[in-house]
């Protein structure tokens, strides 16, 4: 990275502008280069990290694309918030200062603030999910429940996630508002592949599938983690 750019970034006193905490997310102003296999991958400007569920929201600079962005890690998935991607630092700085803390609150602290009309009309928040979805099972912890669905990418919400953090393994269930369908993905040591046990466009059929297939699918994931 260019030394002039690094110095410019270091002069950004983000702690004097953004709140030090948003919900359970705490601000760390430590900036550093993140490497992968000895190669510079991204320069982290600052990070909001939730010590409870270990989710994070970090501002970065990509030295390859020369773009600034904000990346979210919710355990089962990591992705960029496309509205913050830009090569213009002045624009990035303005967007972050004006919008990021509110976004963290609405997306990850009180996610119901970010529910679309389609999600609400589907009836997902109204189902009594806790009546048949365990908080923990066979080493997996439920980090996302449908009543607290998290908007992710490509018009989808992650509505359910069971995760074994130490092995980066688990099951996530998504609802795509554009296609009006539910689909699931499992990860074994962070390697993803689709699970078709919960493919449906019907909320009632999804409830039936979860009651019948959730625990067997988690058992199968657990067995493959060995």
Short mmCIF file of N, CA and C in Angstrom, two decimals, residues 123-214:
data_model
loop_
_atom_site.label_atom_id
_atom_site.label_comp_id
_atom_site.label_asym_id
_atom_site.label_seq_id
_atom_site.Cartn_x
_atom_site.Cartn_y
_atom_site.Cartn_z
N UNK A 123 -45.25 -13.94 6.74
CA UNK A 123 -45.65 -14.46 8.05
C UNK A 123 -44.51 -15.03 8.86
N UNK A 124 -43.28 -14.87 8.40
CA UNK A 124 -42.13 -15.48 9.08
C UNK A 124 -41.98 -14.99 10.52
N UNK A 125 -42.08 -13.67 10.80
CA UNK A 125 -41.89 -13.22 12.18
C UNK A 125 -42.99 -13.66 13.14
N UNK A 126 -44.14 -14.08 12.60
CA UNK A 126 -45.30 -14.37 13.46
C UNK A 126 -45.34 -15.80 13.98
N UNK A 127 -44.58 -16.70 13.38
CA UNK A 127 -44.61 -18.11 13.79
C UNK A 127 -43.94 -18.27 15.16
N UNK A 128 -44.46 -19.15 15.99
CA UNK A 128 -43.87 -19.45 17.30
C UNK A 128 -42.75 -20.47 17.13
N UNK A 129 -41.65 -20.01 16.58
CA UNK A 129 -40.53 -20.90 16.23
C UNK A 129 -39.91 -21.57 17.44
N UNK A 130 -39.85 -20.86 18.56
CA UNK A 130 -39.18 -21.42 19.73
C UNK A 130 -39.86 -22.66 20.27
N UNK A 131 -41.09 -22.89 19.86
CA UNK A 131 -41.82 -24.07 20.33
C UNK A 131 -41.21 -25.37 19.79
N UNK A 132 -40.50 -25.29 18.66
CA UNK A 132 -39.95 -26.53 18.09
C UNK A 132 -38.50 -26.39 17.60
N UNK A 133 -37.88 -25.24 17.80
CA UNK A 133 -36.49 -25.07 17.41
C UNK A 133 -35.62 -24.99 18.66
N UNK A 134 -34.75 -25.95 18.91
CA UNK A 134 -33.92 -25.92 20.12
C UNK A 134 -32.86 -24.82 20.06
N UNK A 135 -32.49 -24.30 21.22
CA UNK A 135 -31.41 -23.31 21.29
C UNK A 135 -30.06 -23.96 20.99
N UNK A 136 -29.89 -25.20 21.43
CA UNK A 136 -28.66 -25.94 21.18
C UNK A 136 -28.99 -27.39 20.87
N UNK A 137 -28.16 -28.00 20.03
CA UNK A 137 -28.35 -29.41 19.72
C UNK A 137 -27.04 -30.00 19.21
N UNK A 138 -26.60 -31.07 19.85
CA UNK A 138 -25.46 -31.87 19.40
C UNK A 138 -24.22 -31.01 19.13
N UNK A 139 -24.00 -30.01 19.97
CA UNK A 139 -22.83 -29.16 19.82
C UNK A 139 -23.07 -27.91 19.00
N UNK A 140 -24.22 -27.81 18.35
CA UNK A 140 -24.55 -26.63 17.54
C UNK A 140 -25.36 -25.64 18.38
N UNK A 141 -25.05 -24.36 18.20
CA UNK A 141 -25.77 -23.29 18.88
C UNK A 141 -26.57 -22.48 17.87
N UNK A 142 -27.80 -22.18 18.21
CA UNK A 142 -28.63 -21.37 17.32
C UNK A 142 -28.28 -19.90 17.51
N UNK A 143 -27.68 -19.29 16.47
CA UNK A 143 -27.29 -17.89 16.53
C UNK A 143 -28.30 -16.97 15.86
N UNK A 144 -29.12 -17.51 14.98
CA UNK A 144 -30.14 -16.71 14.30
C UNK A 144 -31.45 -17.46 14.37
N UNK A 145 -32.50 -16.76 14.71
CA UNK A 145 -33.85 -17.34 14.72
C UNK A 145 -34.71 -16.54 13.75
N UNK A 146 -35.76 -17.16 13.20
CA UNK A 146 -36.57 -16.48 12.17
C UNK A 146 -37.16 -15.15 12.60
N UNK A 147 -37.51 -15.01 13.88
CA UNK A 147 -38.06 -13.75 14.36
C UNK A 147 -37.03 -12.63 14.38
N UNK A 148 -35.74 -13.00 14.20
CA UNK A 148 -34.65 -12.02 14.17
C UNK A 148 -33.83 -12.21 12.90
N UNK A 149 -34.51 -12.45 11.79
CA UNK A 149 -33.85 -12.72 10.51
C UNK A 149 -32.91 -11.59 10.13
N UNK A 150 -31.77 -11.97 9.53
CA UNK A 150 -30.74 -11.00 9.16
C UNK A 150 -30.68 -10.88 7.64
N UNK A 151 -30.79 -9.67 7.13
CA UNK A 151 -30.66 -9.44 5.70
C UNK A 151 -29.21 -9.72 5.29
N UNK A 152 -29.05 -10.52 4.22
CA UNK A 152 -27.70 -10.84 3.76
C UNK A 152 -27.50 -10.28 2.34
N UNK A 153 -27.40 -11.13 1.33
CA UNK A 153 -27.10 -10.68 -0.03
C UNK A 153 -28.10 -11.27 -1.01
N UNK A 154 -28.14 -10.69 -2.20
CA UNK A 154 -28.95 -11.20 -3.32
C UNK A 154 -30.43 -11.33 -2.97
N UNK A 155 -30.95 -10.38 -2.21
CA UNK A 155 -32.37 -10.39 -1.88
C UNK A 155 -32.78 -11.43 -0.87
N UNK A 156 -31.83 -11.91 -0.07
CA UNK A 156 -32.12 -12.98 0.89
C UNK A 156 -31.97 -12.51 2.33
N UNK A 157 -32.69 -13.20 3.20
CA UNK A 157 -32.51 -13.09 4.64
C UNK A 157 -32.04 -14.45 5.15
N UNK A 158 -31.10 -14.45 6.08
CA UNK A 158 -30.79 -15.67 6.82
C UNK A 158 -31.76 -15.72 7.99
N UNK A 159 -32.62 -16.72 8.00
CA UNK A 159 -33.67 -16.77 9.02
C UNK A 159 -33.38 -17.78 10.13
N UNK A 160 -32.39 -18.63 9.92
CA UNK A 160 -32.05 -19.62 10.93
C UNK A 160 -30.60 -20.06 10.73
N UNK A 161 -29.86 -20.18 11.84
CA UNK A 161 -28.48 -20.65 11.73
C UNK A 161 -28.10 -21.42 12.99
N UNK A 162 -27.64 -22.64 12.78
CA UNK A 162 -27.03 -23.45 13.84
C UNK A 162 -25.56 -23.58 13.50
N UNK A 163 -24.69 -23.25 14.46
CA UNK A 163 -23.28 -23.10 14.12
C UNK A 163 -22.40 -23.70 15.22
N UNK A 164 -21.35 -24.40 14.79
CA UNK A 164 -20.30 -24.88 15.67
C UNK A 164 -19.06 -24.07 15.32
N UNK A 165 -18.81 -23.04 16.11
CA UNK A 165 -17.82 -22.04 15.73
C UNK A 165 -16.41 -22.61 15.62
N UNK A 166 -16.05 -23.51 16.52
CA UNK A 166 -14.68 -24.01 16.54
C UNK A 166 -14.30 -24.70 15.24
N UNK A 167 -15.25 -25.35 14.59
CA UNK A 167 -14.97 -26.05 13.34
C UNK A 167 -15.54 -25.34 12.12
N UNK A 168 -16.19 -24.18 12.33
CA UNK A 168 -16.82 -23.42 11.25
C UNK A 168 -17.78 -24.32 10.46
N UNK A 169 -18.61 -25.03 11.21
CA UNK A 169 -19.55 -25.97 10.60
C UNK A 169 -20.96 -25.69 11.11
N UNK A 170 -21.95 -25.97 10.26
CA UNK A 170 -23.31 -25.76 10.69
C UNK A 170 -24.30 -25.72 9.55
N UNK A 171 -25.51 -25.24 9.87
CA UNK A 171 -26.61 -25.18 8.92
C UNK A 171 -27.23 -23.80 8.95
N UNK A 172 -27.49 -23.23 7.78
CA UNK A 172 -28.20 -21.96 7.69
C UNK A 172 -29.39 -22.12 6.75
N UNK A 173 -30.45 -21.41 7.09
CA UNK A 173 -31.68 -21.43 6.29
C UNK A 173 -32.00 -20.02 5.85
N UNK A 174 -32.24 -19.85 4.56
CA UNK A 174 -32.48 -18.53 3.98
C UNK A 174 -33.88 -18.43 3.35
N UNK A 175 -34.35 -17.19 3.27
CA UNK A 175 -35.56 -16.89 2.51
C UNK A 175 -35.23 -15.80 1.51
N UNK A 176 -35.48 -16.06 0.23
CA UNK A 176 -35.23 -15.08 -0.81
C UNK A 176 -36.54 -14.38 -1.16
N UNK A 177 -36.57 -13.07 -0.94
CA UNK A 177 -37.81 -12.32 -1.14
C UNK A 177 -38.12 -12.12 -2.62
N UNK A 178 -37.11 -12.20 -3.48
CA UNK A 178 -37.33 -12.01 -4.91
C UNK A 178 -37.94 -13.25 -5.55
N UNK A 179 -37.46 -14.42 -5.14
CA UNK A 179 -37.96 -15.68 -5.69
C UNK A 179 -39.11 -16.26 -4.87
N UNK A 180 -39.30 -15.75 -3.67
CA UNK A 180 -40.28 -16.28 -2.73
C UNK A 180 -40.03 -17.76 -2.48
N UNK A 181 -38.82 -18.07 -2.01
CA UNK A 181 -38.54 -19.46 -1.67
C UNK A 181 -37.55 -19.56 -0.52
N UNK A 182 -37.61 -20.71 0.16
CA UNK A 182 -36.69 -21.03 1.24
C UNK A 182 -35.64 -22.01 0.71
N UNK A 183 -34.41 -21.84 1.17
CA UNK A 183 -33.35 -22.77 0.80
C UNK A 183 -32.33 -22.81 1.93
N UNK A 184 -31.55 -23.89 1.97
CA UNK A 184 -30.62 -24.08 3.09
C UNK A 184 -29.23 -24.42 2.57
N UNK A 185 -28.26 -24.15 3.43
CA UNK A 185 -26.86 -24.45 3.11
C UNK A 185 -26.20 -25.00 4.35
N UNK A 186 -25.38 -25.99 4.17
CA UNK A 186 -24.59 -26.49 5.28
C UNK A 186 -23.12 -26.18 5.02
N UNK A 187 -22.36 -26.06 6.10
CA UNK A 187 -20.92 -25.84 5.99
C UNK A 187 -20.19 -26.86 6.86
N UNK A 188 -19.19 -27.48 6.26
CA UNK A 188 -18.31 -28.40 6.98
C UNK A 188 -16.92 -27.80 6.91
N UNK A 189 -16.38 -27.37 8.03
CA UNK A 189 -15.08 -26.70 8.06
C UNK A 189 -15.04 -25.55 7.05
N UNK A 190 -16.14 -24.80 7.04
CA UNK A 190 -16.33 -23.61 6.20
C UNK A 190 -16.48 -23.92 4.71
N UNK A 191 -16.61 -25.18 4.35
CA UNK A 191 -16.85 -25.53 2.95
C UNK A 191 -18.36 -25.69 2.74
N UNK A 192 -18.97 -24.87 1.86
CA UNK A 192 -20.43 -24.86 1.73
C UNK A 192 -20.96 -25.83 0.67
N UNK A 193 -22.16 -26.31 0.91
CA UNK A 193 -22.94 -26.97 -0.14
C UNK A 193 -24.41 -26.93 0.25
N UNK A 194 -25.27 -26.98 -0.75
CA UNK A 194 -26.71 -26.83 -0.51
C UNK A 194 -27.29 -28.07 0.15
N UNK A 195 -28.36 -27.84 0.92
CA UNK A 195 -29.15 -28.90 1.53
C UNK A 195 -30.58 -28.72 1.01
N UNK A 196 -31.16 -29.77 0.47
CA UNK A 196 -32.45 -29.61 -0.20
C UNK A 196 -33.65 -30.07 0.65
N UNK A 197 -33.38 -30.42 1.90
CA UNK A 197 -34.46 -30.90 2.78
C UNK A 197 -35.50 -29.84 3.07
N UNK A 198 -35.14 -28.57 2.91
CA UNK A 198 -36.04 -27.49 3.30
C UNK A 198 -36.44 -26.61 2.12
N UNK A 199 -36.24 -27.10 0.91
CA UNK A 199 -36.62 -26.34 -0.29
C UNK A 199 -38.13 -26.27 -0.41
N UNK A 200 -38.69 -25.08 -0.35
CA UNK A 200 -40.13 -24.90 -0.49
C UNK A 200 -40.42 -23.41 -0.61
N UNK A 201 -41.62 -23.09 -1.07
CA UNK A 201 -42.07 -21.70 -1.05
C UNK A 201 -43.18 -21.51 -0.02
N UNK A 202 -43.56 -22.60 0.66
CA UNK A 202 -44.66 -22.57 1.63
C UNK A 202 -44.12 -22.52 3.05
N UNK A 203 -44.59 -21.55 3.82
CA UNK A 203 -44.18 -21.45 5.21
C UNK A 203 -44.66 -22.65 6.01
N UNK A 204 -45.84 -23.13 5.71
CA UNK A 204 -46.38 -24.28 6.42
C UNK A 204 -45.55 -25.53 6.14
N UNK A 205 -45.14 -25.71 4.88
CA UNK A 205 -44.30 -26.85 4.53
C UNK A 205 -42.93 -26.73 5.18
N UNK A 206 -42.43 -25.52 5.29
CA UNK A 206 -41.15 -25.32 5.96
C UNK A 206 -41.23 -25.74 7.42
N UNK A 207 -42.29 -25.36 8.10
CA UNK A 207 -42.45 -25.76 9.49
C UNK A 207 -42.44 -27.28 9.62
N UNK A 208 -43.16 -27.96 8.73
CA UNK A 208 -43.20 -29.42 8.77
C UNK A 208 -41.81 -30.01 8.53
N UNK A 209 -41.10 -29.46 7.56
CA UNK A 209 -39.77 -29.97 7.22
C UNK A 209 -38.80 -29.78 8.38
N UNK A 210 -38.88 -28.63 9.03
CA UNK A 210 -37.99 -28.37 10.16
C UNK A 210 -38.28 -29.33 11.31
N UNK A 211 -39.53 -29.56 11.60
CA UNK A 211 -39.89 -30.48 12.68
C UNK A 211 -39.42 -31.90 12.39
N UNK A 212 -39.44 -32.27 11.13
CA UNK A 212 -39.09 -33.64 10.74
C UNK A 212 -37.61 -33.81 10.44
N UNK A 213 -36.98 -32.81 9.81
CA UNK A 213 -35.65 -33.02 9.24
C UNK A 213 -34.52 -32.23 9.89
N UNK A 214 -34.83 -31.22 10.73
CA UNK A 214 -33.76 -30.39 11.28
C UNK A 214 -32.73 -31.21 12.05
#
